[in-house]
Tab-separated table of C-alpha atoms in Angstrom:
chain	number	residue	atom	x	y	z
A	1	MET	CA	32.692	19.119	32.035
A	2	LYS	CA	29.565	20.601	33.599
A	3	GLU	CA	26.433	20.445	31.510
A	4	LEU	CA	24.662	23.781	31.425
A	5	ILE	CA	21.022	23.569	32.420
A	6	SER	CA	18.537	26.409	32.523
A	7	HIS	CA	17.376	27.664	35.866
A	8	SER	CA	14.976	30.288	34.503
A	9	PHE	CA	12.061	28.292	35.882
A	10	SER	CA	12.004	25.408	38.327
A	11	VAL	CA	9.508	23.482	40.421
A	12	ALA	CA	10.477	23.471	44.083
A	13	PRO	CA	11.485	20.364	46.013
A	14	MET	CA	8.518	19.530	48.275
A	15	MET	CA	8.460	16.769	50.860
A	16	ASP	CA	5.767	14.142	50.223
A	17	TRP	CA	4.833	15.823	46.948
A	18	THR	CA	7.573	15.912	44.305
A	19	ASP	CA	8.194	12.185	44.078
A	20	ARG	CA	9.097	10.450	40.823
A	21	ASP	CA	5.467	10.065	39.717
A	22	CYS	CA	4.755	13.740	40.311
A	23	ARG	CA	7.834	14.713	38.334
A	24	VAL	CA	6.876	12.580	35.322
A	25	PHE	CA	3.440	14.202	35.403
A	26	HIS	CA	4.946	17.690	35.577
A	27	ARG	CA	7.384	16.925	32.771
A	28	LEU	CA	4.457	16.262	30.434
A	29	MET	CA	3.615	19.971	30.700
A	30	THR	CA	7.074	21.536	30.445
A	31	ARG	CA	10.127	20.217	28.645
A	32	HIS	CA	12.535	22.799	30.005
A	33	ALA	CA	11.716	23.542	33.657
A	34	LEU	CA	14.254	22.212	36.130
A	35	LEU	CA	12.609	19.654	38.425
A	36	TYR	CA	13.748	18.699	41.920
A	37	THR	CA	13.391	15.626	44.069
A	38	GLU	CA	12.026	15.701	47.568
A	39	MET	CA	14.768	16.322	50.093
A	40	VAL	CA	16.667	13.142	50.951
A	41	THR	CA	19.106	12.949	53.850
A	42	THR	CA	22.731	11.980	53.483
A	43	GLY	CA	22.245	9.006	55.797
A	44	ALA	CA	19.422	7.667	53.662
A	45	VAL	CA	21.460	8.069	50.483
A	46	ILE	CA	24.549	6.396	51.919
A	47	HIS	CA	22.887	3.587	53.859
A	48	GLY	CA	19.347	3.242	52.456
A	49	ASP	CA	17.623	1.690	49.459
A	50	ARG	CA	19.143	3.881	46.789
A	51	GLU	CA	16.970	2.726	43.928
A	52	ARG	CA	13.818	3.464	45.904
A	53	LEU	CA	15.102	6.809	47.157
A	54	LEU	CA	16.949	8.061	44.084
A	55	GLY	CA	15.539	6.172	41.127
A	56	PHE	CA	13.907	8.229	38.419
A	57	ASP	CA	12.604	7.964	34.879
A	58	ALA	CA	14.830	9.377	32.153
A	59	VAL	CA	11.983	11.581	30.928
A	60	GLU	CA	12.236	13.617	34.144
A	61	GLN	CA	15.497	15.268	33.077
A	62	PRO	CA	16.677	17.949	33.622
A	63	LEU	CA	16.480	16.860	37.244
A	64	ALA	CA	18.177	17.979	40.455
A	65	VAL	CA	18.403	16.153	43.773
A	66	GLN	CA	18.082	17.992	47.065
A	67	LEU	CA	20.195	16.757	49.962
A	68	GLY	CA	19.776	17.367	53.666
A	69	GLY	CA	22.828	17.150	55.888
A	70	SER	CA	25.521	19.090	57.691
A	71	GLU	CA	28.594	16.827	57.663
A	72	PRO	CA	30.890	17.772	54.762
A	73	ALA	CA	32.287	14.269	54.285
A	74	GLU	CA	28.820	12.677	54.282
A	75	LEU	CA	27.481	15.280	51.877
A	76	ALA	CA	30.433	14.678	49.568
A	77	GLU	CA	29.769	10.927	49.562
A	78	ALA	CA	26.026	11.433	49.030
A	79	ALA	CA	26.726	13.883	46.210
A	80	ARG	CA	29.001	11.336	44.484
A	81	ILE	CA	26.263	8.713	44.711
A	82	CYS	CA	23.635	11.089	43.331
A	83	ALA	CA	25.863	12.242	40.483
A	84	ALA	CA	26.475	8.606	39.546
A	85	PHE	CA	22.707	8.132	39.361
A	86	GLY	CA	22.629	10.840	36.696
A	87	TYR	CA	21.274	13.882	38.514
A	88	ARG	CA	22.188	17.119	36.768
A	89	GLU	CA	22.495	19.184	39.957
A	90	ILE	CA	23.080	18.647	43.685
A	91	ASN	CA	21.162	21.086	45.896
A	92	LEU	CA	21.800	21.579	49.612
A	93	ASN	CA	18.767	22.308	51.796
A	94	VAL	CA	19.356	25.285	54.090
A	95	GLY	CA	15.708	26.276	54.261
A	96	CYS	CA	13.496	23.551	55.710
A	97	PRO	CA	12.193	24.566	59.178
A	98	SER	CA	10.679	21.281	60.442
A	99	ASP	CA	11.512	19.985	63.911
A	100	ARG	CA	12.802	16.697	62.492
A	101	VAL	CA	15.211	18.531	60.239
A	102	GLN	CA	16.401	20.801	63.061
A	103	ASN	CA	17.024	17.793	65.277
A	104	GLY	CA	19.277	16.430	62.562
A	105	ARG	CA	21.126	19.765	62.419
A	106	PHE	CA	20.293	20.574	58.851
A	107	GLY	CA	17.802	22.683	56.952
A	108	ALA	CA	17.063	26.258	57.988
A	109	CYS	CA	18.933	26.068	61.285
A	110	LEU	CA	22.134	26.054	59.208
A	111	MET	CA	21.482	29.725	58.419
A	112	ARG	CA	23.160	30.285	61.790
A	113	GLU	CA	26.310	28.436	60.640
A	114	PRO	CA	27.361	29.912	57.291
A	115	GLU	CA	30.956	28.729	57.661
A	116	LEU	CA	29.777	25.138	58.065
A	117	VAL	CA	27.519	25.476	55.025
A	118	GLY	CA	30.485	26.788	53.063
A	119	ALA	CA	32.533	23.770	54.126
A	120	CYS	CA	29.707	21.474	53.025
A	121	VAL	CA	29.528	23.130	49.614
A	122	ALA	CA	33.286	22.961	49.180
A	123	ALA	CA	33.292	19.240	49.970
A	124	MET	CA	30.526	18.554	47.450
A	125	LYS	CA	32.239	20.652	44.812
A	126	ASP	CA	35.406	18.614	45.249
A	127	ALA	CA	33.401	15.395	44.924
A	128	VAL	CA	31.328	15.979	41.782
A	129	ASP	CA	31.456	17.711	38.410
A	130	VAL	CA	27.758	18.645	38.273
A	131	PRO	CA	26.579	22.010	39.646
A	132	VAL	CA	26.231	22.322	43.428
A	133	THR	CA	23.589	24.798	44.584
A	134	VAL	CA	22.072	25.998	47.851
A	135	LYS	CA	18.444	26.705	48.749
A	136	CYS	CA	18.034	28.941	51.792
A	137	ARG	CA	15.812	31.447	53.599
A	138	ILE	CA	16.626	35.119	54.173
A	139	GLY	CA	17.229	34.350	57.845
A	140	VAL	CA	15.849	32.539	60.878
A	141	ASP	CA	14.205	33.726	64.087
A	142	ASP	CA	15.665	37.057	65.281
A	143	GLN	CA	18.450	37.221	62.704
A	144	ASP	CA	18.784	40.438	60.719
A	145	PRO	CA	18.016	39.331	57.126
A	146	GLU	CA	20.527	41.814	55.742
A	147	GLU	CA	23.406	40.330	57.669
A	148	ALA	CA	22.238	36.705	57.744
A	149	LEU	CA	21.652	36.328	54.010
A	150	ASP	CA	24.850	38.150	53.083
A	151	ARG	CA	26.944	35.962	55.389
A	152	LEU	CA	25.386	32.763	54.060
A	153	ALA	CA	25.708	33.883	50.436
A	154	ASP	CA	29.307	34.994	50.852
A	155	ALA	CA	30.284	31.691	52.474
A	156	VAL	CA	28.735	29.454	49.823
A	157	VAL	CA	29.870	31.584	46.887
A	158	ALA	CA	33.428	31.537	48.215
A	159	ALA	CA	33.128	27.751	48.460
A	160	GLY	CA	32.137	27.540	44.796
A	161	ALA	CA	28.331	27.284	44.862
A	162	ASP	CA	26.978	27.519	41.327
A	163	ARG	CA	23.636	29.075	42.233
A	164	LEU	CA	21.637	30.338	45.196
A	165	VAL	CA	17.887	29.763	45.488
A	166	VAL	CA	16.341	32.072	48.059
A	167	HIS	CA	12.952	31.527	49.670
A	168	ALA	CA	12.204	35.168	50.410
A	169	ARG	CA	10.932	34.695	53.974
A	170	LYS	CA	12.456	34.158	57.335
A	171	ALA	CA	11.956	30.786	58.986
A	172	TRP	CA	10.803	30.809	62.598
A	173	LEU	CA	12.229	27.670	64.151
A	174	GLN	CA	10.271	28.054	67.378
A	175	GLY	CA	6.534	28.661	67.464
A	176	LEU	CA	5.595	28.081	63.826
A	177	SER	CA	4.851	24.816	62.058
A	178	PRO	CA	6.408	24.064	58.668
A	179	LYS	CA	3.066	24.977	57.054
A	180	ASP	CA	2.918	28.274	58.950
A	181	ASN	CA	6.511	28.979	57.946
A	182	ARG	CA	5.416	28.840	54.303
A	183	GLU	CA	2.664	31.392	54.872
A	184	ILE	CA	3.048	33.621	57.936
A	185	PRO	CA	6.536	35.216	57.765
A	186	PRO	CA	6.225	38.148	55.365
A	187	LEU	CA	7.721	37.893	51.915
A	188	ASP	CA	10.606	40.202	51.139
A	189	TYR	CA	11.436	40.021	47.453
A	190	ASP	CA	13.337	43.304	47.701
A	191	ARG	CA	15.856	41.603	49.976
A	192	VAL	CA	16.599	39.065	47.251
A	193	HIS	CA	17.001	41.830	44.684
A	194	ARG	CA	19.429	43.624	46.990
A	195	LEU	CA	21.446	40.424	47.202
A	196	LYS	CA	21.550	40.221	43.406
A	197	ALA	CA	22.667	43.850	43.186
A	198	ARG	CA	25.474	43.064	45.631
A	199	LEU	CA	26.478	39.835	43.867
A	200	PRO	CA	25.668	40.486	40.195
A	201	HIS	CA	27.884	37.625	38.987
A	202	VAL	CA	26.081	34.992	41.091
A	203	PRO	CA	23.001	33.273	39.607
A	204	ILE	CA	20.135	33.892	42.049
A	205	VAL	CA	16.684	32.304	41.863
A	206	LEU	CA	13.638	33.603	43.735
A	207	ASN	CA	11.230	31.301	45.590
A	208	GLY	CA	8.277	31.896	47.891
A	209	GLY	CA	4.646	32.954	47.462
A	210	LEU	CA	4.667	33.104	43.658
A	211	ALA	CA	1.134	32.112	42.701
A	212	THR	CA	1.081	32.678	38.929
A	213	LEU	CA	3.550	32.690	36.058
A	214	GLU	CA	2.831	36.355	35.474
A	215	ALA	CA	3.630	37.196	39.105
A	216	ALA	CA	6.784	35.112	38.872
A	217	GLN	CA	7.966	36.892	35.743
A	218	ALA	CA	7.197	40.293	37.268
A	219	ALA	CA	9.238	39.375	40.351
A	220	MET	CA	12.072	38.127	38.179
A	221	TYR	CA	12.171	41.337	36.116
A	222	PRO	CA	11.290	44.226	38.460
A	223	ALA	CA	10.591	47.710	37.169
A	224	GLU	CA	13.602	48.924	39.139
A	225	GLY	CA	16.692	47.068	40.248
A	226	PRO	CA	18.530	44.086	38.800
A	227	ALA	CA	16.765	41.183	37.157
A	228	LEU	CA	17.045	37.811	38.827
A	229	ASP	CA	18.251	34.683	37.062
A	230	GLY	CA	15.212	32.515	37.660
A	231	VAL	CA	12.094	31.775	39.652
A	232	MET	CA	10.970	28.674	41.501
A	233	LEU	CA	7.316	27.787	42.118
A	234	GLY	CA	6.209	25.248	44.683
A	235	ARG	CA	2.652	24.934	45.936
A	236	ALA	CA	1.173	26.865	43.013
A	237	ALA	CA	2.684	24.421	40.524
A	238	TYR	CA	1.502	21.414	42.505
A	239	GLN	CA	-1.988	22.565	43.417
A	240	ASN	CA	-2.750	24.031	39.985
A	241	PRO	CA	-0.468	22.010	37.710
A	242	GLU	CA	-2.021	23.298	34.482
A	243	ILE	CA	-0.071	26.517	34.895
A	244	LEU	CA	2.994	24.499	33.886
A	245	LEU	CA	1.612	24.411	30.338
A	246	GLY	CA	2.499	28.092	30.160
A	247	VAL	CA	6.092	27.740	31.317
A	248	ASP	CA	7.833	26.853	28.065
A	249	PRO	CA	6.162	29.606	25.987
A	250	LEU	CA	6.671	32.301	28.637
A	251	PHE	CA	10.131	31.460	29.988
A	252	PHE	CA	11.830	29.517	27.205
A	253	GLY	CA	10.196	30.752	24.003
A	254	THR	CA	9.079	27.302	22.862
A	255	PRO	CA	5.595	25.808	22.474
A	256	ALA	CA	3.989	23.850	25.287
A	257	PRO	CA	4.482	20.091	24.836
A	258	LEU	CA	0.715	19.454	24.961
A	259	GLY	CA	-2.352	21.494	24.229
A	260	ASP	CA	-4.457	21.168	27.355
A	261	ALA	CA	-5.160	19.170	30.508
A	262	PHE	CA	-7.104	16.521	28.609
A	263	ALA	CA	-4.048	15.792	26.471
A	264	VAL	CA	-1.882	15.704	29.594
A	265	VAL	CA	-4.055	13.012	31.155
A	266	GLU	CA	-3.947	10.966	27.952
A	267	ALA	CA	-0.173	11.193	27.916
A	268	TYR	CA	0.042	10.197	31.598
A	269	LEU	CA	-1.994	7.000	31.179
A	270	PRO	CA	0.773	4.806	29.658
A	271	TYR	CA	3.057	5.740	32.546
A	272	VAL	CA	0.263	4.924	35.003
A	273	GLU	CA	-0.164	1.496	33.429
A	274	ARG	CA	3.557	0.804	33.690
A	275	ARG	CA	3.744	1.857	37.319
A	276	LEU	CA	0.698	-0.234	38.190
A	277	SER	CA	2.434	-3.242	36.655
A	278	GLU	CA	5.338	-2.545	39.030
A	279	GLY	CA	3.049	-2.789	42.040
A	280	VAL	CA	2.350	0.891	42.678
A	281	ARG	CA	-1.199	1.628	43.848
A	282	LEU	CA	-3.304	3.889	41.663
A	283	ASN	CA	-3.989	6.461	44.371
A	284	GLN	CA	-0.241	7.078	44.666
A	285	LEU	CA	-0.333	8.193	41.040
A	286	THR	CA	-3.641	10.053	40.951
A	287	ARG	CA	-2.965	12.221	44.004
A	288	HIS	CA	-0.702	14.361	41.856
A	289	ILE	CA	-3.380	15.124	39.245
A	290	LEU	CA	-6.183	16.195	41.594
A	291	GLY	CA	-5.478	19.845	40.841
A	292	LEU	CA	-6.305	19.543	37.130
A	293	PHE	CA	-9.317	21.290	35.581
A	294	PRO	CA	-9.640	24.121	38.129
A	295	GLY	CA	-12.768	26.174	37.602
A	296	ARG	CA	-14.121	23.901	34.895
A	297	PRO	CA	-17.560	22.293	35.096
A	298	GLY	CA	-17.143	18.812	36.511
A	299	ALA	CA	-13.839	19.514	38.295
A	300	ARG	CA	-15.332	18.622	41.679
A	301	LEU	CA	-16.743	15.375	40.282
A	302	PHE	CA	-13.315	14.645	38.795
A	303	ARG	CA	-11.639	15.023	42.195
A	304	ARG	CA	-14.345	13.098	44.027
A	305	HIS	CA	-14.202	10.175	41.615
A	306	LEU	CA	-10.440	9.889	41.939
A	307	ALA	CA	-10.558	10.233	45.715
A	308	THR	CA	-13.165	7.512	46.163
A	309	GLU	CA	-12.228	5.051	43.417
A	310	ALA	CA	-8.434	5.198	43.048
A	311	CYS	CA	-7.843	3.815	46.544
A	312	LYS	CA	-9.851	0.630	45.933
A	313	PRO	CA	-7.963	-2.669	45.477
A	314	GLY	CA	-7.323	-3.415	41.822
A	315	ALA	CA	-8.146	0.123	40.652
A	316	GLY	CA	-6.731	0.739	37.202
A	317	PRO	CA	-6.384	3.453	34.541
A	318	GLU	CA	-10.117	3.291	33.802
A	319	VAL	CA	-10.674	5.216	37.030
A	320	ILE	CA	-8.797	8.169	35.557
A	321	VAL	CA	-10.650	7.862	32.241
A	322	ASP	CA	-14.000	7.863	34.043
A	323	ALA	CA	-12.988	10.844	36.173
A	324	VAL	CA	-12.099	12.872	33.082
A	325	ALA	CA	-15.399	11.849	31.499
A	326	HIS	CA	-17.198	13.751	34.260
A	327	VAL	CA	-15.475	16.933	33.144
A	328	ARG	CA	-16.204	16.346	29.477
A	329	ARG	CA	-19.892	15.641	30.156
A	330	GLU	CA	-20.330	18.674	32.385
A	331	MET	CA	-18.581	20.944	29.904
A	332	ALA	CA	-20.782	19.627	27.080
A	333	ARG	CA	-23.899	20.081	29.191
A	334	ARG	CA	-23.002	23.682	30.014
A	335	GLU	CA	-22.278	24.436	26.375
A	336	ALA	CA	-25.628	22.951	25.338
A	337	GLU	CA	-27.427	25.031	27.944
A	338	ALA	CA	-25.636	28.185	26.810
A	339	ALA	CA	-26.628	27.488	23.198
């Protein structure tokens, strides 16, 4: 039987960012948000080092895995493997615009092949009992977003997709880099709301350009038109992770797990020590916390200390403690001056 998980708020899958260490860090700030892995290809899942690629800490749950692929049989096999690992959801990437992904015939280029995407979803649904979802764009290149998104949505819903996550921009597969594709194509939230009005029974989550929790909630519950079923934040959650402390109170009606960024760092330290004992370098762990303390006195010193010290051989948790001390000292100094 499928386990119901909330999709009211999620942190987007982001290549090179949302690895297992990032997800443990994010989980310290929200108990209820749905977290996603980086995209992993079907070939890697089937033939690669599964523990390295798919391993996760139990505290990360609820956790979804995002797969990249376009062969139904391979996606079904990869989905079975991921479900056996304990992932609560299998998500199919139909939104990534990178050249490498296009060359592998998956990601956003699949917007042009809705029937194939439907076949992929159907194969995964037959293979696993956990929810199977799709993350897509509103279209690619010269496609009409009205027609392209409807065709894709109809195909995957007919195949049994449990949810659709829509990045509310087109992807331009020629002429724009992946970074540009996250910023230059205009956002069209209204298009996603029109999809929800057309498919009111289908859970639809909005992604793209949401910079604050307040903006996300406003986009989820517009003044006119149907409410959406959830929102997904990507870069905003990674680059300013403290906003995740507001997720549980605002979206789930429960208190934040910890009081502030200082408490978050304290709670992260035991995990850091464990990962260091497993051979992970400190800078692989600290890169995810560089966005803490935005706007506070000492934030720049905090980032600089981590950037210069965490990469040194033998660097340990004391580097993080010393970096936080810069913030505490600067805050105390400013308060003394103000007094």
